mmCIF file of C-alpha atoms and ligand atoms in Angstrom:
data_model
loop_
_atom_site.group_PDB
_atom_site.id
_atom_site.type_symbol
_atom_site.label_atom_id
_atom_site.label_comp_id
_atom_site.label_asym_id
_atom_site.label_seq_id
_atom_site.Cartn_x
_atom_site.Cartn_y
_atom_site.Cartn_z
ATOM 1 C CA UNK L 15 0.146 0.169 0.039
ATOM 2 C CA UNK L 16 1.266 3.395 -0.909
ATOM 3 C CA UNK L 17 2.151 5.747 1.935
ATOM 4 C CA UNK L 18 -0.220 8.391 1.191
ATOM 5 C CA UNK L 19 -3.569 8.604 -0.492
ATOM 6 C CA UNK L 20 -4.965 11.206 -2.850
ATOM 7 C CA UNK L 21 -8.461 11.351 -3.753
ATOM 8 C CA UNK L 22 -8.744 12.679 -7.287
ATOM 9 C CA UNK L 23 -12.000 11.476 -8.206
ATOM 10 C CA UNK L 24 -14.415 14.213 -7.383
ATOM 11 C CA UNK L 25 -16.533 14.072 -10.299
ATOM 12 C CA UNK L 26 -17.362 10.509 -9.479
ATOM 13 C CA UNK L 27 -18.560 11.484 -6.047
ATOM 14 C CA UNK L 28 -17.527 13.912 -3.146
ATOM 15 C CA UNK L 29 -16.917 13.538 0.624
ATOM 16 C CA UNK L 30 -19.975 14.806 2.396
ATOM 17 C CA UNK L 31 -19.012 18.096 3.715
ATOM 18 C CA UNK L 32 -19.432 19.294 7.435
ATOM 19 C CA UNK L 33 -22.221 21.580 6.581
ATOM 20 C CA UNK L 34 -24.106 18.914 5.068
ATOM 21 C CA UNK L 35 -23.319 16.192 7.744
ATOM 22 C CA UNK L 36 -24.170 18.390 10.980
ATOM 23 C CA UNK L 37 -27.720 19.415 9.100
ATOM 24 C CA UNK L 38 -28.544 16.052 8.292
ATOM 25 C CA UNK L 39 -27.682 14.331 11.837
ATOM 26 C CA UNK L 40 -30.871 15.532 13.792
ATOM 27 C CA UNK L 41 -32.963 14.104 10.806
ATOM 28 C CA UNK L 42 -31.934 10.470 11.704
ATOM 29 C CA UNK L 43 -32.538 10.206 15.463
ATOM 30 C CA UNK L 44 -34.433 13.166 16.547
ATOM 31 C CA UNK L 45 -36.752 14.471 13.637
ATOM 32 C CA UNK L 46 -37.449 11.106 11.903
ATOM 33 C CA UNK L 47 -41.033 11.386 11.361
ATOM 34 C CA UNK L 48 -42.495 11.015 8.050
ATOM 35 C CA UNK L 49 -43.488 14.252 6.554
ATOM 36 C CA UNK L 50 -46.710 13.102 5.389
ATOM 37 C CA UNK L 51 -47.987 12.477 9.010
ATOM 38 C CA UNK L 52 -49.840 15.362 10.654
ATOM 39 C CA UNK L 53 -48.542 14.679 14.234
ATOM 40 C CA UNK L 54 -45.431 16.603 15.638
ATOM 41 C CA UNK L 55 -42.913 14.236 14.592
ATOM 42 C CA UNK L 56 -44.180 14.643 10.980
ATOM 43 C CA UNK L 57 -44.456 18.368 11.034
ATOM 44 C CA UNK L 58 -40.943 18.823 12.264
ATOM 45 C CA UNK L 59 -39.677 16.607 9.264
ATOM 46 C CA UNK L 60 -41.959 18.341 7.014
ATOM 47 C CA UNK L 61 -40.473 21.621 8.039
ATOM 48 C CA UNK L 62 -36.828 20.261 7.457
ATOM 49 C CA UNK L 63 -37.853 19.299 3.917
ATOM 50 C CA UNK L 64 -39.744 22.585 3.126
ATOM 51 C CA UNK L 65 -36.654 24.526 4.423
ATOM 52 C CA UNK L 66 -34.380 22.267 1.962
ATOM 53 C CA UNK L 67 -36.465 22.913 -0.740
ATOM 54 C CA UNK L 68 -36.424 26.602 -0.301
ATOM 55 C CA UNK L 69 -32.509 26.472 0.010
ATOM 56 C CA UNK L 70 -31.998 24.470 -2.771
ATOM 57 C CA UNK L 71 -34.271 26.785 -4.994
ATOM 58 C CA UNK L 72 -32.400 29.640 -3.922
ATOM 59 C CA UNK L 73 -29.104 28.270 -4.659
ATOM 60 C CA UNK L 74 -30.163 27.401 -8.163
ATOM 61 C CA UNK L 75 -31.941 30.521 -8.897
ATOM 62 C CA UNK L 76 -35.399 28.838 -8.707
ATOM 63 C CA UNK L 77 -38.633 29.329 -7.219
ATOM 64 C CA UNK L 78 -39.428 27.090 -4.286
ATOM 65 C CA UNK L 79 -42.452 25.431 -6.238
ATOM 66 C CA UNK L 80 -39.949 24.434 -8.921
ATOM 67 C CA UNK L 81 -37.886 21.917 -6.936
ATOM 68 C CA UNK L 82 -38.923 18.123 -6.702
ATOM 69 C CA UNK L 83 -36.475 16.022 -4.677
ATOM 70 C CA UNK L 84 -35.646 12.601 -6.486
ATOM 71 C CA UNK L 85 -33.175 9.944 -5.612
ATOM 72 C CA UNK L 86 -30.471 11.455 -7.742
ATOM 73 C CA UNK L 87 -29.055 12.493 -11.089
ATOM 74 C CA UNK L 88 -30.104 9.379 -12.908
ATOM 75 C CA UNK L 89 -33.765 9.642 -11.606
ATOM 76 C CA UNK L 90 -34.141 13.198 -12.486
ATOM 77 C CA UNK L 91 -32.600 12.893 -16.052
ATOM 78 C CA UNK L 92 -34.745 9.733 -16.649
ATOM 79 C CA UNK L 93 -37.891 11.543 -15.490
ATOM 80 C CA UNK L 94 -37.080 14.696 -17.792
ATOM 81 C CA UNK L 95 -36.798 12.648 -20.950
ATOM 82 C CA UNK L 96 -39.814 10.391 -20.157
ATOM 83 C CA UNK L 97 -41.975 13.467 -19.467
ATOM 84 C CA UNK L 98 -41.311 13.930 -23.365
ATOM 85 C CA UNK L 99 -43.105 10.715 -23.805
ATOM 86 C CA UNK L 100 -46.561 12.039 -22.784
ATOM 87 C CA UNK L 101 -46.169 15.210 -24.534
ATOM 88 C CA UNK L 102 -45.499 13.036 -27.548
ATOM 89 C CA UNK L 103 -49.031 12.197 -28.197
ATOM 90 C CA UNK L 104 -49.846 15.879 -28.571
ATOM 91 C CA UNK L 105 -47.247 17.086 -30.764
ATOM 92 C CA UNK L 106 -44.519 14.371 -31.851
ATOM 93 C CA UNK L 107 -41.885 12.013 -31.023
ATOM 94 C CA UNK L 108 -38.596 13.737 -31.875
ATOM 95 C CA UNK L 109 -35.914 14.163 -29.220
ATOM 96 C CA UNK L 110 -32.812 15.911 -29.643
ATOM 97 C CA UNK L 111 -29.491 14.940 -27.332
ATOM 98 C CA UNK L 112 -26.053 15.341 -27.671
ATOM 99 C CA UNK L 113 -23.428 12.429 -28.310
ATOM 100 C CA UNK L 114 -21.746 13.259 -25.052
ATOM 101 C CA UNK L 115 -24.595 12.986 -22.700
ATOM 102 C CA UNK L 116 -24.075 11.185 -19.430
ATOM 103 C CA UNK L 117 -25.658 7.651 -19.736
ATOM 104 C CA UNK L 118 -28.692 8.678 -17.621
ATOM 105 C CA UNK L 119 -29.711 10.650 -20.563
ATOM 106 C CA UNK L 120 -27.824 8.808 -23.427
ATOM 107 C CA UNK L 121 -29.201 5.329 -22.503
ATOM 108 C CA UNK L 122 -32.684 6.845 -21.887
ATOM 109 C CA UNK L 123 -32.830 8.002 -25.071
ATOM 110 C CA UNK L 124 -31.787 4.776 -26.693
ATOM 111 C CA UNK L 125 -34.385 2.729 -24.867
ATOM 112 C CA UNK L 126 -36.761 5.367 -25.937
ATOM 113 C CA UNK L 127 -35.669 4.860 -29.645
ATOM 114 C CA UNK L 128 -36.591 1.145 -29.191
ATOM 115 C CA UNK L 129 -40.205 2.364 -28.207
ATOM 116 C CA UNK L 130 -40.587 4.398 -31.199
ATOM 117 C CA UNK L 131 -39.184 7.624 -30.263
ATOM 118 C CA UNK L 132 -37.171 9.230 -33.015
ATOM 119 C CA UNK L 133 -33.690 10.601 -31.483
ATOM 120 C CA UNK L 134 -31.088 13.121 -32.931
ATOM 121 C CA UNK L 135 -27.709 12.644 -31.336
ATOM 122 C CA UNK L 136 -26.039 15.884 -32.210
ATOM 123 C CA UNK L 137 -22.244 15.567 -32.962
ATOM 124 C CA UNK L 138 -19.776 17.529 -31.035
ATOM 125 C CA UNK L 139 -16.404 18.960 -32.056
ATOM 126 C CA UNK L 140 -13.073 17.983 -30.540
ATOM 127 C CA UNK L 141 -13.680 20.170 -27.503
ATOM 128 C CA UNK L 142 -17.067 18.737 -26.905
ATOM 129 C CA UNK L 143 -19.367 21.391 -28.091
ATOM 130 C CA UNK L 144 -22.480 21.646 -30.129
ATOM 131 C CA UNK L 145 -23.446 25.057 -31.628
ATOM 132 C CA UNK L 146 -26.710 26.962 -31.629
ATOM 133 C CA UNK L 147 -26.640 26.517 -35.306
ATOM 134 C CA UNK L 148 -26.470 22.975 -35.032
ATOM 135 C CA UNK L 149 -29.430 22.561 -32.726
ATOM 136 C CA UNK L 150 -31.315 24.847 -34.912
ATOM 137 C CA UNK L 151 -30.953 22.839 -37.885
ATOM 138 C CA UNK L 152 -31.658 19.668 -35.986
ATOM 139 C CA UNK L 153 -35.221 20.870 -34.639
ATOM 140 C CA UNK L 154 -38.091 20.026 -36.557
ATOM 141 C CA UNK L 155 -41.908 20.488 -36.495
ATOM 142 C CA UNK L 156 -42.422 17.325 -34.485
ATOM 143 C CA UNK L 157 -39.540 17.796 -31.689
ATOM 144 C CA UNK L 158 -40.705 17.666 -28.168
ATOM 145 C CA UNK L 159 -37.661 17.897 -26.197
ATOM 146 C CA UNK L 160 -33.910 19.007 -26.118
ATOM 147 C CA UNK L 161 -31.491 17.705 -23.621
ATOM 148 C CA UNK L 162 -28.079 19.101 -23.380
ATOM 149 C CA UNK L 163 -25.634 18.756 -20.428
ATOM 150 C CA UNK L 164 -24.442 21.875 -18.874
ATOM 151 C CA UNK L 165 -20.898 20.250 -18.195
ATOM 152 C CA UNK L 166 -19.123 17.145 -19.274
ATOM 153 C CA UNK L 167 -18.485 14.496 -16.712
ATOM 154 C CA UNK L 168 -15.538 13.218 -18.563
ATOM 155 C CA UNK L 169 -13.965 16.018 -20.527
ATOM 156 C CA UNK L 170 -15.089 18.863 -18.232
ATOM 157 C CA UNK L 171 -16.335 21.142 -21.031
ATOM 158 C CA UNK L 172 -19.084 23.675 -20.006
ATOM 159 C CA UNK L 173 -21.612 23.915 -22.809
ATOM 160 C CA UNK L 174 -23.416 27.334 -23.773
ATOM 161 C CA UNK L 175 -27.029 26.276 -22.215
ATOM 162 C CA UNK L 176 -28.465 29.773 -22.321
ATOM 163 C CA UNK L 177 -27.834 30.274 -26.168
ATOM 164 C CA UNK L 178 -28.784 26.560 -26.875
ATOM 165 C CA UNK L 179 -31.694 26.778 -24.665
ATOM 166 C CA UNK L 180 -33.019 30.133 -26.596
ATOM 167 C CA UNK L 181 -32.966 28.300 -29.914
ATOM 168 C CA UNK L 182 -35.272 25.803 -28.356
ATOM 169 C CA UNK L 183 -37.584 28.178 -26.851
ATOM 170 C CA UNK L 184 -37.804 30.012 -29.827
ATOM 171 C CA UNK L 185 -39.044 26.851 -31.912
ATOM 172 C CA UNK L 186 -41.774 26.116 -28.599
ATOM 173 C CA UNK L 187 -39.519 22.997 -27.802
ATOM 174 C CA UNK L 188 -38.783 21.909 -24.118
ATOM 175 C CA UNK L 189 -35.385 22.250 -22.916
ATOM 176 C CA UNK L 190 -33.878 19.930 -20.194
ATOM 177 C CA UNK L 191 -30.195 20.656 -18.779
ATOM 178 C CA UNK L 192 -28.145 17.840 -16.854
ATOM 179 C CA UNK L 193 -26.475 20.131 -14.423
ATOM 180 C CA UNK L 194 -25.353 17.440 -12.248
ATOM 181 C CA UNK L 195 -21.549 18.400 -12.789
ATOM 182 C CA UNK L 196 -22.187 21.937 -12.952
ATOM 183 C CA UNK L 197 -24.198 22.363 -9.768
ATOM 184 C CA UNK L 198 -22.098 23.652 -6.871
ATOM 185 C CA UNK L 199 -19.070 24.124 -8.970
ATOM 186 C CA UNK L 200 -20.177 26.868 -11.404
ATOM 187 C CA UNK L 201 -22.891 29.480 -11.217
ATOM 188 C CA UNK L 202 -26.445 27.905 -12.266
ATOM 189 C CA UNK L 203 -29.338 30.193 -12.598
ATOM 190 C CA UNK L 204 -32.092 27.939 -13.718
ATOM 191 C CA UNK L 205 -34.829 30.809 -14.472
ATOM 192 C CA UNK L 206 -32.065 32.964 -15.964
ATOM 193 C CA UNK L 207 -30.946 30.151 -18.091
ATOM 194 C CA UNK L 208 -34.288 29.781 -19.422
ATOM 195 C CA UNK L 209 -34.531 26.052 -19.360
ATOM 196 C CA UNK L 210 -37.708 23.935 -18.740
ATOM 197 C CA UNK L 211 -36.118 21.110 -16.613
ATOM 198 C CA UNK L 212 -32.632 20.908 -14.746
ATOM 199 C CA UNK L 213 -31.200 17.863 -13.063
ATOM 200 C CA UNK L 214 -28.830 18.033 -10.065
ATOM 201 C CA UNK L 215 -27.489 15.343 -7.678
ATOM 202 C CA UNK L 216 -26.416 15.585 -3.837
ATOM 203 C CA UNK L 217 -23.211 13.772 -4.060
ATOM 204 C CA UNK L 218 -21.537 15.679 -6.592
ATOM 205 C CA UNK L 219 -21.083 18.940 -4.307
ATOM 206 C CA UNK L 220 -20.789 17.510 -0.866
ATOM 207 C CA UNK L 221 -23.981 16.071 -0.116
ATOM 208 C CA UNK L 222 -25.002 12.614 0.535
ATOM 209 C CA UNK L 223 -25.542 9.894 -2.439
ATOM 210 C CA UNK L 224 -28.951 8.732 -3.403
ATOM 211 C CA UNK L 225 -30.819 12.305 -3.550
ATOM 212 C CA UNK L 226 -31.044 14.765 -6.318
ATOM 213 C CA UNK L 227 -33.492 17.258 -7.379
ATOM 214 C CA UNK L 228 -35.363 18.127 -10.608
ATOM 215 C CA UNK L 229 -36.063 21.791 -11.407
ATOM 216 C CA UNK L 230 -39.384 22.007 -13.175
ATOM 217 C CA UNK L 231 -40.101 25.372 -14.517
ATOM 218 C CA UNK L 232 -43.575 26.667 -13.448
ATOM 219 C CA UNK L 233 -44.814 27.162 -16.979
ATOM 220 C CA UNK L 234 -43.824 23.239 -17.540
ATOM 221 C CA UNK L 235 -46.019 20.360 -17.148
ATOM 222 C CA UNK L 236 -44.150 17.034 -16.293
ATOM 223 C CA UNK L 237 -46.250 13.814 -15.653
ATOM 224 C CA UNK L 238 -45.102 11.892 -12.696
ATOM 225 C CA UNK L 239 -42.828 8.829 -13.734
ATOM 226 C CA UNK L 240 -43.027 7.222 -9.985
ATOM 227 C CA UNK L 241 -46.597 6.541 -8.978
ATOM 228 C CA UNK L 242 -47.756 5.785 -5.275
ATOM 229 C CA UNK L 243 -48.631 7.950 -2.094
ATOM 230 C CA UNK L 244 -48.838 11.289 -3.848
ATOM 231 C CA UNK L 245 -45.465 12.997 -2.450
ATOM 232 C CA UNK L 246 -44.078 15.889 -4.092
ATOM 233 C CA UNK L 247 -47.368 17.307 -5.161
ATOM 234 C CA UNK L 248 -48.310 13.893 -6.772
ATOM 235 C CA UNK L 249 -45.150 14.269 -9.336
ATOM 236 C CA UNK L 250 -42.784 12.039 -7.489
ATOM 237 C CA UNK L 251 -44.386 9.565 -5.022
ATOM 238 C CA UNK L 252 -42.312 7.700 -2.247
ATOM 239 C CA UNK L 253 -41.511 8.803 1.298
ATOM 240 C CA UNK L 254 -39.451 11.662 1.424
ATOM 241 C CA UNK L 255 -35.631 11.376 2.045
ATOM 242 C CA UNK L 256 -35.668 14.158 4.500
ATOM 243 C CA UNK L 257 -32.148 13.587 5.881
ATOM 244 C CA UNK L 258 -30.881 13.311 2.286
ATOM 245 C CA UNK L 259 -32.708 16.619 0.953
ATOM 246 C CA UNK L 260 -31.527 18.451 4.152
ATOM 247 C CA UNK L 261 -28.085 17.399 3.522
ATOM 248 C CA UNK L 262 -28.064 18.099 0.065
ATOM 249 C CA UNK L 263 -29.329 21.586 0.688
ATOM 250 C CA UNK L 264 -26.973 22.391 3.184
ATOM 251 C CA UNK L 265 -24.058 21.073 0.719
ATOM 252 C CA UNK L 266 -25.518 23.080 -2.202
ATOM 253 C CA UNK L 267 -25.934 26.351 -0.047
ATOM 254 C CA UNK L 268 -22.163 26.087 1.448
ATOM 255 C CA UNK L 269 -20.935 25.236 -2.024
ATOM 256 C CA UNK L 270 -22.503 28.334 -3.448
ATOM 257 C CA UNK L 271 -21.406 30.368 -0.805
ATOM 258 C CA UNK L 272 -17.873 29.367 -0.975
ATOM 259 C CA UNK L 273 -17.860 28.799 -5.063
ATOM 260 C CA UNK L 274 -15.660 31.829 -5.845
ATOM 261 C CA UNK L 275 -12.894 31.093 -3.351
ATOM 262 C CA UNK L 276 -13.048 27.461 -4.042
ATOM 263 C CA UNK L 277 -13.106 27.479 -7.805
ATOM 264 C CA UNK L 278 -10.078 29.835 -7.702
ATOM 265 C CA UNK L 279 -8.073 27.684 -5.587
ATOM 266 C CA UNK L 280 -9.087 24.315 -7.437
ATOM 267 C CA UNK L 281 -8.585 26.059 -10.868
ATOM 268 C CA UNK L 282 -4.901 26.970 -9.844
ATOM 269 C CA UNK L 283 -4.175 23.373 -8.907
ATOM 270 C CA UNK L 284 -6.095 22.168 -11.917
ATOM 271 C CA UNK L 285 -3.870 24.199 -14.034
ATOM 272 C CA UNK L 286 -0.449 23.312 -12.509
ATOM 273 C CA UNK L 287 -1.722 19.731 -13.140
ATOM 274 C CA UNK L 288 -2.532 20.668 -16.499
ATOM 275 C CA UNK L 289 0.748 22.167 -17.510
ATOM 276 C CA UNK L 290 2.871 19.397 -15.584
ATOM 277 C CA UNK L 291 1.286 16.582 -17.410
ATOM 278 C CA UNK L 292 1.391 18.354 -20.814
ATOM 279 C CA UNK L 293 5.316 18.169 -20.225
ATOM 280 C CA UNK L 294 5.108 14.480 -20.777
ATOM 281 C CA UNK L 295 5.419 13.882 -24.477
ATOM 282 C CA UNK L 296 2.500 11.353 -24.842
ATOM 283 C CA UNK L 297 -0.126 13.266 -23.105
ATOM 284 C CA UNK L 298 -2.960 15.435 -24.570
ATOM 285 C CA UNK L 299 -5.652 17.543 -22.606
ATOM 286 C CA UNK L 300 -9.184 16.573 -23.546
ATOM 287 C CA UNK L 301 -12.091 19.003 -23.486
ATOM 288 C CA UNK L 302 -12.335 22.854 -23.897
ATOM 289 C CA UNK L 303 -9.013 24.203 -22.718
ATOM 290 C CA UNK L 304 -10.734 27.379 -21.236
ATOM 291 C CA UNK L 305 -14.277 26.598 -20.559
ATOM 292 C CA UNK L 306 -14.250 23.559 -18.400
ATOM 293 C CA UNK L 307 -15.151 22.745 -14.851
ATOM 294 C CA UNK L 308 -12.542 24.162 -12.220
ATOM 295 C CA UNK L 309 -11.457 20.915 -11.020
ATOM 296 C CA UNK L 310 -11.593 18.515 -14.020
ATOM 297 C CA UNK L 311 -8.634 17.804 -15.969
ATOM 298 C CA UNK L 312 -8.606 14.623 -18.402
ATOM 299 C CA UNK L 313 -6.047 13.352 -20.511
ATOM 300 C CA UNK L 314 -5.450 10.902 -23.210
ATOM 301 C CA UNK L 315 -1.861 9.334 -23.069
ATOM 302 C CA UNK L 316 -0.671 7.520 -26.375
ATOM 303 C CA UNK L 317 0.669 4.003 -26.186
ATOM 304 C CA UNK L 318 -1.084 3.055 -22.620
ATOM 305 C CA UNK L 319 -4.428 1.826 -21.331
ATOM 306 C CA UNK L 320 -6.658 4.032 -19.202
ATOM 307 C CA UNK L 321 -7.496 0.953 -16.911
ATOM 308 C CA UNK L 322 -3.873 -0.041 -16.530
ATOM 309 C CA UNK L 323 -2.979 3.544 -15.551
ATOM 310 C CA UNK L 324 -6.056 3.894 -13.080
ATOM 311 C CA UNK L 325 -4.693 0.467 -11.554
ATOM 312 C CA UNK L 326 -1.037 1.606 -11.261
ATOM 313 C CA UNK L 327 -1.982 5.066 -10.008
ATOM 314 C CA UNK L 328 -3.969 3.357 -7.394
ATOM 315 C CA UNK L 329 -1.119 1.427 -6.266
ATOM 316 C CA UNK L 330 0.648 4.737 -5.947
ATOM 317 C CA UNK L 331 -1.951 6.007 -3.984
ATOM 318 C CA UNK L 332 -3.655 8.345 -6.495
ATOM 319 C CA UNK L 333 -7.276 7.675 -7.030
ATOM 320 C CA UNK L 334 -8.671 8.764 -10.410
ATOM 321 C CA UNK L 335 -11.026 7.341 -13.094
ATOM 322 C CA UNK L 336 -10.454 6.372 -16.651
ATOM 323 C CA UNK L 337 -13.110 8.092 -18.600
ATOM 324 C CA UNK L 338 -16.347 8.423 -16.555
ATOM 325 C CA UNK L 339 -16.565 6.334 -13.231
ATOM 326 C CA UNK L 340 -19.945 4.881 -15.001
ATOM 327 C CA UNK L 341 -18.190 2.996 -17.703
ATOM 328 C CA UNK L 342 -14.879 2.728 -16.163
ATOM 329 C CA UNK L 343 -13.811 -0.982 -15.455
ATOM 330 C CA UNK L 344 -15.375 -1.928 -18.801
ATOM 331 C CA UNK L 345 -12.274 -1.479 -20.796
ATOM 332 C CA UNK L 346 -14.406 -0.087 -23.287
ATOM 333 C CA UNK L 347 -13.256 3.070 -25.240
ATOM 334 C CA UNK L 348 -15.018 6.137 -24.097
ATOM 335 C CA UNK L 349 -18.111 7.008 -25.953
ATOM 336 C CA UNK L 350 -17.724 10.756 -25.191
ATOM 337 C CA UNK L 351 -14.162 10.550 -26.467
ATOM 338 C CA UNK L 352 -14.948 8.736 -29.543
ATOM 339 C CA UNK L 353 -17.834 11.353 -30.187
ATOM 340 C CA UNK L 354 -15.369 13.996 -29.737
ATOM 341 C CA UNK L 355 -13.240 12.493 -32.617
ATOM 342 C CA UNK L 356 -10.544 10.399 -30.727
ATOM 343 C CA UNK L 357 -9.787 7.227 -32.416
ATOM 344 C CA UNK L 358 -10.437 3.986 -30.085
ATOM 345 C CA UNK L 359 -6.967 3.551 -28.903
ATOM 346 C CA UNK L 360 -6.920 6.985 -27.435
ATOM 347 C CA UNK L 361 -10.405 7.009 -26.225
ATOM 348 C CA UNK L 362 -9.205 3.768 -24.013
ATOM 349 C CA UNK L 363 -6.351 5.678 -22.680
ATOM 350 C CA UNK L 364 -8.299 8.479 -20.973
ATOM 351 C CA UNK L 365 -7.577 9.395 -17.326
ATOM 352 C CA UNK L 366 -9.683 11.959 -15.419
ATOM 353 C CA UNK L 367 -8.501 13.793 -12.550
ATOM 354 C CA UNK L 368 -10.980 15.575 -10.704
ATOM 355 C CA UNK L 369 -9.937 17.927 -7.669
ATOM 356 C CA UNK L 370 -11.723 19.347 -4.833
ATOM 357 C CA UNK L 371 -11.053 22.156 -2.296
ATOM 358 C CA UNK L 372 -9.847 19.298 -0.141
ATOM 359 C CA UNK L 373 -6.919 18.624 -2.520
ATOM 360 C CA UNK L 374 -3.768 20.412 -1.902
ATOM 361 C CA UNK L 375 -0.522 21.757 -3.653
ATOM 362 C CA UNK L 376 1.387 18.928 -2.271
ATOM 363 C CA UNK L 377 -1.132 16.444 -3.932
ATOM 364 C CA UNK L 378 -0.372 17.864 -7.429
ATOM 365 C CA UNK L 379 3.378 17.753 -6.839
ATOM 366 C CA UNK L 380 3.143 14.031 -5.840
ATOM 367 C CA UNK L 381 1.003 13.243 -8.688
ATOM 368 C CA UNK L 382 3.431 14.948 -11.273
ATOM 369 C CA UNK L 383 6.345 13.251 -9.557
ATOM 370 C CA UNK L 384 4.704 9.777 -9.951
ATOM 371 C CA UNK L 385 3.184 10.100 -13.317
ATOM 372 C CA UNK L 386 6.400 9.412 -15.527
ATOM 373 C CA UNK L 387 7.209 6.571 -13.946
ATOM 374 C CA UNK L 388 3.750 4.934 -13.966
ATOM 375 C CA UNK L 389 3.239 5.695 -17.448
ATOM 376 C CA UNK L 390 6.471 3.864 -18.420
ATOM 377 C CA UNK L 391 5.419 0.949 -16.388
ATOM 378 C CA UNK L 392 2.080 1.156 -18.044
ATOM 379 C CA UNK L 393 3.422 0.862 -21.477
ATOM 380 C CA UNK L 394 4.418 -2.545 -20.710
ATOM 381 C CA UNK L 395 1.080 -3.840 -19.667
ATOM 382 C CA UNK L 396 -1.928 -5.021 -21.312
ATOM 383 C CA UNK L 397 -5.368 -4.645 -19.936
ATOM 384 C CA UNK L 398 -7.627 -7.321 -19.360
ATOM 385 C CA UNK L 399 -11.262 -6.736 -17.953
ATOM 386 C CA UNK L 400 -10.658 -9.648 -15.588
ATOM 387 C CA UNK L 401 -7.419 -7.774 -13.955
ATOM 388 C CA UNK L 402 -9.971 -5.752 -12.137
ATOM 389 C CA UNK L 403 -12.162 -6.601 -9.207
ATOM 390 C CA UNK L 404 -14.214 -3.312 -9.410
ATOM 391 C CA UNK L 405 -16.678 -2.127 -11.903
ATOM 392 C CA UNK L 406 -16.898 1.525 -11.377
ATOM 393 C CA UNK L 407 -19.707 3.211 -9.918
HETATM 394 N N1 LIG X 518 -25.361 13.238 -15.195
HETATM 395 C C1 LIG X 518 -24.056 13.492 -14.956
HETATM 396 C C2 LIG X 518 -23.558 14.477 -15.884
HETATM 397 C C3 LIG X 518 -23.211 12.803 -14.004
HETATM 398 O O1 LIG X 518 -22.061 12.875 -13.844
HETATM 399 C C4 LIG X 518 -23.864 11.709 -13.243
HETATM 400 C C5 LIG X 518 -22.918 11.094 -12.169
HETATM 401 O O2 LIG X 518 -22.260 10.384 -12.514
HETATM 402 C C6 LIG X 518 -25.098 11.386 -13.475
HETATM 403 C C7 LIG X 518 -25.976 12.376 -14.187
HETATM 404 C C8 LIG X 518 -25.943 10.387 -12.471
HETATM 405 O O3 LIG X 518 -26.181 11.097 -11.015
HETATM 406 P P1 LIG X 518 -26.174 9.973 -9.875
HETATM 407 O O4 LIG X 518 -25.142 9.392 -9.704
HETATM 408 O O5 LIG X 518 -26.732 11.017 -8.849
HETATM 409 O O6 LIG X 518 -27.700 9.066 -10.252
#
């Protein structure tokens, strides 16, 4: 085991922040009532839940009755897309997404394709961008929904959602953005962006896992996807995860409060990491070099395999992902990198470092010191999926 351990996989998940943990604790053993109950235990829990809703709304530039709690980013994304299915009956069955959406959107769209929806997968350029002109050309009379992510989880590129959304709105088409990697890290102003729906997930910004939210603009009607006891104004049934919602709200409030200073600090570390890694002959930075998430630096390294690198880095105590954590461990080339024009070999050789405010300058120094030796060693090893006993998250 290495002497030190560096966590540089914050795009996969983050540590729960102190603010989130202390806000949540009373909701496990004291205010544990069911918020739907009318007795005092219930009303206490209900108060916590509704305060959490107000906090999340404020942090996302939304109105309080536009926030619906879910079990996370995946559910929010699925819901936003399936909502279009209801609208299909009235207007059509065409949906536009990009080639680089997270699987929570991409695979949902693929499933919907099998059920008769017509999906356009917009291609991206080498940096992961789509243009408003591309979107304009893709929208048809029967288009019911556009879903484009705010920031990409593998390459860190920030997409111009305001401009893209304006194109969809002009054509009367619903617009959803997956802001799971953006919220808490870069400003998100749901009303200002003009979007109809926006997904966030607690564990990406210091909240607990298994809780998220879907913002639904007041003008937008989204049918429920989960039916049952009628919680969340009948739009998302299931006993509310009160500690989760409270923890997510506290984490988001804290992240937004410290966003300026944290983003600055993290971006300095990221940029030092990028310039150090780019000294290595076989390294290439992926994504937009400027418009990128503060903590995310992803590279392809020619002549090595991403999973081998992840494993060797792990032996040296450096915890990162190859591509997205969700497909990591599969040994498959990254779909996102292939979409951005990387060949299969390069797309299998990606490493994503994602830093947080908990990382230090020493961490970057250590990574940069270890990487040349690890790369040399990695060149001599061939990946087989069986070598790994983990399958990502
Ligand atoms: N969307 C993006 C961009 C993500 O990065 C992730 C998580 O990896 C998700 C959606 C899914 O979120 P969750 O893990 O909360 O289901």
